[in-house]
CSV table of C-alpha atoms in Angstrom, one decimal:
chain,number,residue,atom,x,y,z
V,1,MET,CA,19.1,-6.4,-6.7
V,2,LEU,CA,15.7,-5.5,-7.8
V,3,THR,CA,16.1,-6.4,-11.2
V,4,ASP,CA,12.8,-6.2,-13.3
V,5,LYS,CA,10.7,-5.8,-10.2
V,6,VAL,CA,7.8,-3.3,-10.5
V,7,ALA,CA,7.5,-0.5,-8.0
V,8,VAL,CA,4.9,2.0,-7.4
V,9,VAL,CA,6.1,5.2,-5.4
V,10,THR,CA,3.4,7.6,-4.1
V,11,GLY,CA,4.4,11.1,-4.0
V,12,GLY,CA,7.1,10.2,-5.9
V,13,SER,CA,7.9,13.5,-8.0
V,14,ARG,CA,9.8,15.4,-5.2
V,15,GLY,CA,11.6,15.1,-1.9
V,16,ILE,CA,11.9,11.8,-0.1
V,17,GLY,CA,9.7,10.2,-2.8
V,18,ARG,CA,11.8,11.3,-5.7
V,19,ALA,CA,15.0,10.0,-4.0
V,20,ILE,CA,13.0,6.7,-3.5
V,21,ALA,CA,12.0,6.2,-6.8
V,22,LEU,CA,15.5,7.0,-8.3
V,23,SER,CA,17.1,4.4,-5.7
V,24,LEU,CA,14.7,1.6,-7.0
V,25,ALA,CA,15.4,2.2,-10.4
V,26,GLU,CA,19.1,2.2,-9.7
V,27,ALA,CA,18.7,-1.3,-8.0
V,28,GLY,CA,17.1,-2.6,-11.3
V,29,ALA,CA,13.2,-1.8,-10.7
V,30,ASP,CA,10.9,-0.2,-13.0
V,31,VAL,CA,9.1,2.7,-11.5
V,32,ALA,CA,5.9,4.3,-11.8
V,33,ILE,CA,5.2,7.5,-9.7
V,34,PHE,CA,2.1,8.8,-8.4
V,35,TYR,CA,2.0,12.7,-8.1
V,36,ALA,CA,-0.6,15.1,-7.0
V,37,GLY,CA,-0.2,18.1,-9.2
V,38,ASN,CA,3.5,19.3,-10.0
V,39,HIS,CA,3.5,18.0,-13.4
V,40,SER,CA,7.0,19.6,-14.4
V,41,ALA,CA,8.6,17.7,-11.3
V,42,ALA,CA,6.9,14.6,-12.2
V,43,GLU,CA,8.6,14.7,-15.6
V,44,GLU,CA,11.8,15.8,-14.6
V,45,THR,CA,11.9,13.0,-12.2
V,46,VAL,CA,10.6,10.5,-14.9
V,47,ALA,CA,13.4,11.6,-17.0
V,48,LYS,CA,16.0,11.1,-14.5
V,49,ILE,CA,14.7,7.7,-13.7
V,50,LYS,CA,15.0,6.7,-17.5
V,51,GLU,CA,18.8,7.7,-17.4
V,52,THR,CA,19.0,4.4,-15.1
V,53,CYS,CA,17.6,2.6,-18.4
V,54,ARG,CA,14.7,1.5,-16.3
V,55,LYS,CA,11.0,1.9,-17.5
V,56,ALA,CA,9.2,4.8,-15.7
V,57,ALA,CA,6.1,6.7,-15.9
V,58,ALA,CA,4.0,9.2,-13.8
V,59,PHE,CA,0.5,9.3,-13.0
V,60,GLN,CA,-1.5,12.1,-11.6
V,61,VAL,CA,-3.5,10.6,-8.7
V,62,ASP,CA,-5.2,12.1,-5.5
V,63,VAL,CA,-4.4,9.1,-3.1
V,64,SER,CA,-7.5,9.9,-1.0
V,65,ARG,CA,-9.8,9.3,-3.9
V,66,SER,CA,-10.5,5.5,-4.4
V,67,ASP,CA,-11.6,5.9,-7.9
V,68,GLN,CA,-8.4,7.6,-9.0
V,69,VAL,CA,-6.1,5.1,-7.1
V,70,GLU,CA,-8.1,2.1,-8.8
V,71,LYS,CA,-7.9,3.6,-12.1
V,72,ALA,CA,-4.1,4.4,-11.7
V,73,PHE,CA,-3.2,1.0,-10.6
V,74,LYS,CA,-5.1,-0.5,-13.5
V,75,GLU,CA,-3.0,1.7,-15.8
V,76,VAL,CA,0.2,0.5,-14.0
V,77,GLN,CA,-0.7,-2.9,-14.2
V,78,SER,CA,-1.4,-2.8,-18.1
V,79,SER,CA,1.7,-0.9,-19.0
V,80,PHE,CA,4.2,-2.3,-16.4
V,81,GLY,CA,2.7,-5.7,-15.1
V,82,GLN,CA,1.9,-6.7,-11.5
V,83,VAL,CA,3.1,-4.4,-8.9
V,84,ASP,CA,6.0,-6.0,-6.6
V,85,ILE,CA,6.8,-3.0,-4.4
V,86,LEU,CA,4.3,-0.5,-3.2
V,87,VAL,CA,6.1,2.8,-1.5
V,88,ASN,CA,3.3,4.8,0.4
V,89,ASN,CA,5.1,7.9,0.5
V,90,ALA,CA,2.6,10.6,-0.3
V,91,GLY,CA,2.1,13.2,2.2
V,92,ILE,CA,1.1,16.8,2.9
V,93,THR,CA,0.9,19.2,6.0
V,94,ARG,CA,-1.4,21.8,7.1
V,95,ASP,CA,-0.1,22.8,10.5
V,96,ASN,CA,-1.7,24.6,13.0
V,97,LEU,CA,-2.0,24.6,16.7
V,98,LEU,CA,-4.8,22.3,18.0
V,99,MET,CA,-7.0,25.1,19.1
V,100,ARG,CA,-6.7,26.7,15.8
V,101,LEU,CA,-6.8,23.5,13.5
V,102,LYS,CA,-9.8,23.6,11.0
V,103,GLU,CA,-11.7,20.5,10.3
V,104,ALA,CA,-10.9,20.9,6.7
V,105,GLU,CA,-7.4,21.0,7.7
V,106,TRP,CA,-7.7,17.6,9.7
V,107,ASP,CA,-9.6,16.1,7.3
V,108,GLN,CA,-7.2,16.8,4.2
V,109,VAL,CA,-4.2,15.5,6.1
V,110,ILE,CA,-5.9,12.6,7.4
V,111,ASP,CA,-7.3,11.6,3.9
V,112,THR,CA,-4.0,12.0,2.1
V,113,ASN,CA,-1.6,10.7,4.5
V,114,LEU,CA,-3.5,7.8,6.0
V,115,LYS,CA,-6.5,6.9,4.0
V,116,GLY,CA,-4.4,7.1,0.9
V,117,VAL,CA,-2.1,4.5,2.4
V,118,PHE,CA,-5.1,2.1,3.0
V,119,LEU,CA,-6.4,2.8,-0.6
V,120,CYS,CA,-3.0,2.1,-2.4
V,121,THR,CA,-2.4,-0.9,-0.1
V,122,LYS,CA,-5.7,-2.3,-0.8
V,123,ALA,CA,-5.4,-1.7,-4.5
V,124,VAL,CA,-2.2,-4.0,-4.7
V,125,ALA,CA,-3.0,-6.5,-1.6
V,126,ARG,CA,-5.0,-8.9,-3.8
V,127,SER,CA,-2.6,-9.7,-6.6
V,128,MET,CA,0.2,-9.8,-4.3
V,129,MET,CA,-1.5,-12.5,-2.1
V,130,LYS,CA,-2.2,-14.5,-5.3
V,131,ARG,CA,1.4,-14.5,-6.2
V,132,ARG,CA,2.7,-15.1,-2.5
V,133,SER,CA,5.0,-12.2,-2.7
V,134,GLY,CA,5.2,-8.3,-2.3
V,135,ARG,CA,6.7,-5.6,-0.4
V,136,ILE,CA,4.8,-2.7,1.1
V,137,ILE,CA,6.7,0.1,2.5
V,138,ASN,CA,4.9,3.1,4.2
V,139,ILE,CA,6.7,6.3,5.1
V,140,SER,CA,5.6,7.4,8.6
V,141,SER,CA,7.3,10.0,10.7
V,142,VAL,CA,9.4,10.3,13.9
V,143,VAL,CA,6.4,13.0,14.9
V,144,GLY,CA,4.0,9.9,14.8
V,145,VAL,CA,6.0,8.4,17.6
V,146,ILE,CA,6.8,11.4,19.7
V,147,GLY,CA,4.2,13.8,18.8
V,148,ASN,CA,4.8,17.6,17.8
V,149,PRO,CA,3.0,20.5,18.6
V,150,GLY,CA,1.2,22.5,15.8
V,151,GLN,CA,0.9,18.9,13.7
V,152,ALA,CA,-2.0,17.3,15.6
V,153,ASN,CA,-3.4,16.1,12.1
V,154,TYR,CA,-0.1,15.2,10.7
V,155,VAL,CA,0.9,13.5,13.7
V,156,ALA,CA,-2.4,11.4,14.2
V,157,ALA,CA,-2.1,10.4,10.5
V,158,LYS,CA,1.6,9.1,10.8
V,159,ALA,CA,0.9,7.3,14.1
V,160,GLY,CA,-2.2,5.7,12.2
V,161,VAL,CA,0.2,4.6,9.5
V,162,ILE,CA,2.4,2.6,12.2
V,163,GLY,CA,-0.7,0.7,13.5
V,164,LEU,CA,-2.0,0.2,9.6
V,165,THR,CA,1.5,-1.2,8.8
V,166,LYS,CA,1.3,-3.6,11.8
V,167,THR,CA,-2.2,-4.7,11.0
V,168,THR,CA,-1.3,-5.0,7.2
V,169,ALA,CA,1.9,-6.9,8.0
V,170,ARG,CA,0.0,-9.6,10.2
V,171,GLU,CA,-2.9,-10.0,7.6
V,172,LEU,CA,-0.6,-10.5,4.7
V,173,ALA,CA,2.3,-12.5,6.6
V,174,SER,CA,1.0,-15.9,5.6
V,175,ARG,CA,1.4,-14.9,1.8
V,176,GLY,CA,4.9,-13.9,2.1
V,177,ILE,CA,4.3,-10.3,2.0
V,178,THR,CA,6.2,-8.0,4.2
V,179,VAL,CA,4.7,-4.7,5.2
V,180,ASN,CA,7.1,-2.1,7.1
V,181,ALA,CA,7.0,1.6,7.9
V,182,ILE,CA,9.9,4.1,7.9
V,183,ALA,CA,9.9,6.9,10.5
V,184,PRO,CA,12.3,9.6,9.0
V,185,GLY,CA,13.3,12.6,11.2
V,186,TYR,CA,14.0,16.2,9.8
V,187,ILE,CA,14.9,15.6,6.2
V,188,GLU,CA,15.9,18.3,4.2
V,189,THR,CA,13.1,18.6,1.3
V,190,ASP,CA,10.7,21.2,0.0
V,191,MET,CA,8.6,20.4,2.9
V,192,THR,CA,11.1,21.4,5.6
V,193,SER,CA,12.8,24.0,3.5
V,194,VAL,CA,9.9,26.6,4.3
V,195,LEU,CA,10.7,26.5,8.0
V,196,ASP,CA,12.1,29.5,9.6
V,197,GLU,CA,15.6,29.7,10.6
V,198,GLN,CA,14.9,29.8,14.4
V,199,ILE,CA,12.7,26.6,14.2
V,200,LYS,CA,15.4,24.8,12.2
V,201,GLN,CA,18.1,25.7,14.9
V,202,GLN,CA,15.8,24.5,17.5
V,203,MET,CA,15.2,21.3,15.8
V,204,LEU,CA,19.0,20.8,15.2
V,205,SER,CA,19.5,20.9,19.0
V,206,ALA,CA,17.1,17.9,19.3
V,207,ILE,CA,19.0,15.5,16.9
V,208,PRO,CA,21.9,13.8,18.6
V,209,LEU,CA,23.7,13.4,15.2
V,210,GLY,CA,23.5,17.1,15.0
V,211,THR,CA,22.5,17.4,11.2
V,212,PHE,CA,19.2,17.0,9.0
V,213,GLY,CA,18.8,14.0,7.3
V,214,LYS,CA,19.0,13.7,3.4
V,215,PRO,CA,16.2,12.1,1.3
V,216,GLU,CA,19.0,9.3,0.2
V,217,ASP,CA,19.2,8.3,3.8
V,218,ILE,CA,15.6,7.1,3.6
V,219,ALA,CA,15.9,5.8,0.0
V,220,GLU,CA,18.5,3.3,0.9
V,221,LEU,CA,16.5,1.7,3.7
V,222,VAL,CA,13.6,1.4,1.2
V,223,LYS,CA,15.8,-0.3,-1.2
V,224,PHE,CA,17.0,-2.6,1.3
V,225,LEU,CA,13.4,-3.3,2.8
V,226,ALA,CA,12.4,-4.0,-0.6
V,227,SER,CA,15.0,-6.4,-1.5
V,228,ASP,CA,15.4,-10.2,-0.2
V,229,PHE,CA,17.7,-9.2,2.2
V,230,ALA,CA,14.8,-8.0,4.2
V,231,ARG,CA,12.8,-11.3,3.8
V,232,TYR,CA,12.5,-11.8,7.5
V,233,ILE,CA,11.6,-8.2,8.6
V,234,THR,CA,7.7,-7.3,8.8
V,235,GLY,CA,5.6,-5.1,10.9
V,236,GLN,CA,8.5,-2.9,11.8
V,237,THR,CA,8.9,0.9,12.2
V,238,ILE,CA,12.5,1.7,11.7
V,239,HIS,CA,13.6,5.4,12.6
V,240,VAL,CA,16.0,7.2,10.4
V,241,ASP,CA,16.1,10.3,12.3
V,242,GLY,CA,19.6,10.8,13.6
V,243,GLY,CA,18.6,9.4,17.1
V,244,ILE,CA,15.9,11.8,18.0
V,245,ALA,CA,13.6,8.9,19.4
V,246,MET,CA,15.3,6.1,20.9
K,9,MET,CA,-28.8,-25.4,-14.4
K,10,ALA,CA,-27.1,-26.1,-10.9
K,11,ALA,CA,-25.0,-28.6,-12.5
K,12,GLU,CA,-23.8,-26.0,-14.8
K,13,THR,CA,-23.3,-23.5,-12.1
K,14,LEU,CA,-21.3,-26.3,-10.0
K,15,GLU,CA,-19.0,-26.7,-12.8
K,16,ARG,CA,-18.1,-22.9,-12.9
K,17,VAL,CA,-17.7,-22.8,-9.0
K,18,LYS,CA,-15.7,-26.1,-9.2
K,19,LYS,CA,-13.3,-24.5,-11.6
K,20,ILE,CA,-12.7,-21.5,-9.6
K,21,ILE,CA,-12.2,-23.3,-6.2
K,22,VAL,CA,-9.8,-25.6,-8.0
K,23,GLU,CA,-7.6,-22.7,-9.2
K,24,SER,CA,-8.1,-20.6,-6.3
K,25,LEU,CA,-7.6,-23.0,-3.6
K,26,ASN,CA,-5.2,-25.4,-5.6
K,27,VAL,CA,-7.1,-28.6,-4.5
K,28,ASP,CA,-8.2,-31.4,-6.5
K,29,PRO,CA,-11.4,-31.2,-8.5
K,30,SER,CA,-12.7,-34.7,-7.0
K,31,GLU,CA,-12.5,-33.1,-3.5
K,32,VAL,CA,-14.8,-30.4,-4.7
K,33,THR,CA,-18.5,-31.7,-3.8
K,34,MET,CA,-21.5,-29.9,-2.9
K,35,GLU,CA,-21.0,-31.3,0.5
K,36,ALA,CA,-17.5,-30.0,0.9
K,37,ASN,CA,-16.8,-27.5,3.7
K,38,ILE,CA,-14.6,-24.8,2.2
K,39,LYS,CA,-12.4,-24.0,5.3
K,40,GLU,CA,-12.4,-27.6,6.8
K,41,ASP,CA,-12.3,-29.9,3.9
K,42,LEU,CA,-10.9,-27.7,1.3
K,43,GLY,CA,-8.4,-26.1,3.6
K,44,ALA,CA,-9.2,-22.4,3.2
K,45,ASP,CA,-8.1,-19.8,5.4
K,46,SER,CA,-9.9,-16.5,5.9
K,47,LEU,CA,-7.8,-14.8,3.2
K,48,ASP,CA,-8.6,-17.7,0.7
K,49,VAL,CA,-12.2,-17.2,1.5
K,50,VAL,CA,-12.1,-13.2,1.0
K,51,ASP,CA,-10.0,-14.2,-2.4
K,52,LEU,CA,-12.8,-16.8,-3.4
K,53,ILE,CA,-15.7,-14.5,-2.7
K,54,MET,CA,-14.3,-11.8,-5.0
K,55,GLU,CA,-13.4,-14.3,-7.6
K,56,LEU,CA,-17.0,-15.4,-7.5
K,57,GLU,CA,-18.3,-11.9,-7.8
K,58,ASP,CA,-16.1,-11.5,-10.8
K,59,GLU,CA,-17.2,-14.8,-12.5
K,60,PHE,CA,-21.0,-14.3,-11.8
K,61,ASP,CA,-21.0,-10.7,-12.2
K,62,MET,CA,-23.0,-10.1,-8.8
K,63,GLU,CA,-22.0,-8.6,-5.5
K,64,ILE,CA,-22.0,-10.9,-2.3
K,65,SER,CA,-22.4,-8.9,1.0
K,66,ASP,CA,-20.2,-9.8,3.9
K,67,GLU,CA,-23.3,-10.9,5.6
K,68,GLU,CA,-24.3,-13.4,3.0
K,69,ALA,CA,-20.7,-14.3,2.9
K,70,GLU,CA,-20.5,-15.4,6.3
K,71,LYS,CA,-23.5,-17.7,5.6
K,72,ILE,CA,-21.5,-19.8,3.3
K,73,THR,CA,-19.6,-22.6,4.4
K,74,THR,CA,-19.9,-25.5,2.0
K,75,VAL,CA,-19.6,-25.6,-1.8
K,76,GLY,CA,-23.3,-26.3,-2.2
K,77,ASP,CA,-23.9,-23.1,-0.2
K,78,VAL,CA,-22.2,-21.2,-3.0
K,79,VAL,CA,-23.9,-22.9,-5.8
K,80,GLY,CA,-27.5,-22.3,-3.7
K,81,TYR,CA,-26.4,-18.6,-3.2
K,82,ILE,CA,-25.6,-18.1,-6.8
K,83,GLU,CA,-28.6,-20.1,-8.3
K,84,LYS,CA,-30.9,-18.0,-6.0
K,85,ASN,CA,-29.2,-14.5,-6.8
K,86,LYS,CA,-28.3,-14.6,-10.3
């Protein structure tokens, strides 16, 4: 389905990004993952991707830093070739109620979760434009649509990703590049495993389908959006959240 | 000098806009005559920056409408 395509997945060493990287590789793509700092997780994911007999490598990148992003994409291009699929998945949380939210916490989350999407998109846009093809898939969040107390920074960034997705989709549509966002609900990952039991129960009661999602639920949709089957879909935000937002 | 610059500019425009070399005259308007849209223009400016190892500011880029403008700008700023 994606044979010999080159994919970059940011935040690809763990959680949703890891599942995305594996699913793209299973569909035939070579996959470069960007990770922030967890070497062992990145190496483990690369080893796992290689089991699919596809090419894989991990690059340590702070996606909020343009110099690091540009350098990493150059390295990807020289060892993998031109990027066909970009999945902007890297994200962090620094939760706090607005009144207690520090400026640094605001900046860190906006820089990684929103500016990072801009920088990585900018890095691949020109080469995709020239080749008249490409797929950009941004991971937003259901909270970017409905809001969430204690996550003003994260919500603002994730809502920003939806706006950025629509604008990028419009700018690049004439060159056959599609740009879409996915808004996951509560997915079981390291990021959500730290939540306490009471909050988890509260979350479950807000999910019509009654269970948390799995990283694979997101990965399957990424695989579809990256494929030719999704050629006529662009600028959309697709919810994978068990029905939280309707 | 200008003739050599024109040849280099012509080559870039022909490749980047996929037009016939004969269409790329000094008077040719990049958007109207050569059919470039705004994305093509941005791409062309970036190609020129690479080829001539210079930076063309957005303000300057906006003033460029014809092939002659491109050649003139490069001659003046190289």
